[in-house]
Steps between C-alpha positions, in 0.01 A plus 500: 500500500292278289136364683383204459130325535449180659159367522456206740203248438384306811283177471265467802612186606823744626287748665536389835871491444451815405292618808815332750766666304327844418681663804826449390390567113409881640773559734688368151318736280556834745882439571520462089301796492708722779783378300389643138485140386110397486339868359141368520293172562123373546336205483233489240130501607393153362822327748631346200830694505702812602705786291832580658680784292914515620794636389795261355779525264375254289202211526735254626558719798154571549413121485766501779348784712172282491665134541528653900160582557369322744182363308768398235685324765236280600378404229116762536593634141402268207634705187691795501521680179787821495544743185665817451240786550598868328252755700472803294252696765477512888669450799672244405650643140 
């Protein structure tokens, strides 16, 4: 199955959104990830984002997987950006 990369940008005037919502964002994340859907995710050290790496059909369905995260849902995400990702080495290849 194709993988795709999404990487989020957050804006700090969303951060406390973030903080209320970041619960439900993880309990998101690990039921993706029991499910084989999210493969890997961390936020990036600055705060000015996150990488989430999932598996999808195609980048429409990925967009789709992430349209139901919860930080998505509420608005805590400020650009999403999803592309195809072809992983010649590692766990994930």
């Amino acid at each position: 199955m194709p993988k795709y990369v999404a990487e989020y940008t957050y804006l700090p005037d969303t951060a406390a959104l973030r903080d209320e919502h970041r619960p439900a964002h993880r309990l998101w994340l690990h039921d993706g990830h029991e499910a084989g859907i999210v493969l890997a995710v961390g936020a990036f050290a600055d705060g000015s984002g996150a990488l989430v790496i999932v598996n999808a059909d195609d980048a429409e369905a990925a967009t789709e997987v992430l349209a139901h995260d919860p930080f998505a849902l509420v608005g805590a995400i400020d650009e999403t950006r999803v592309r195809e990702w072809n992983c010649l080495y590692g766990p994930f290849a």
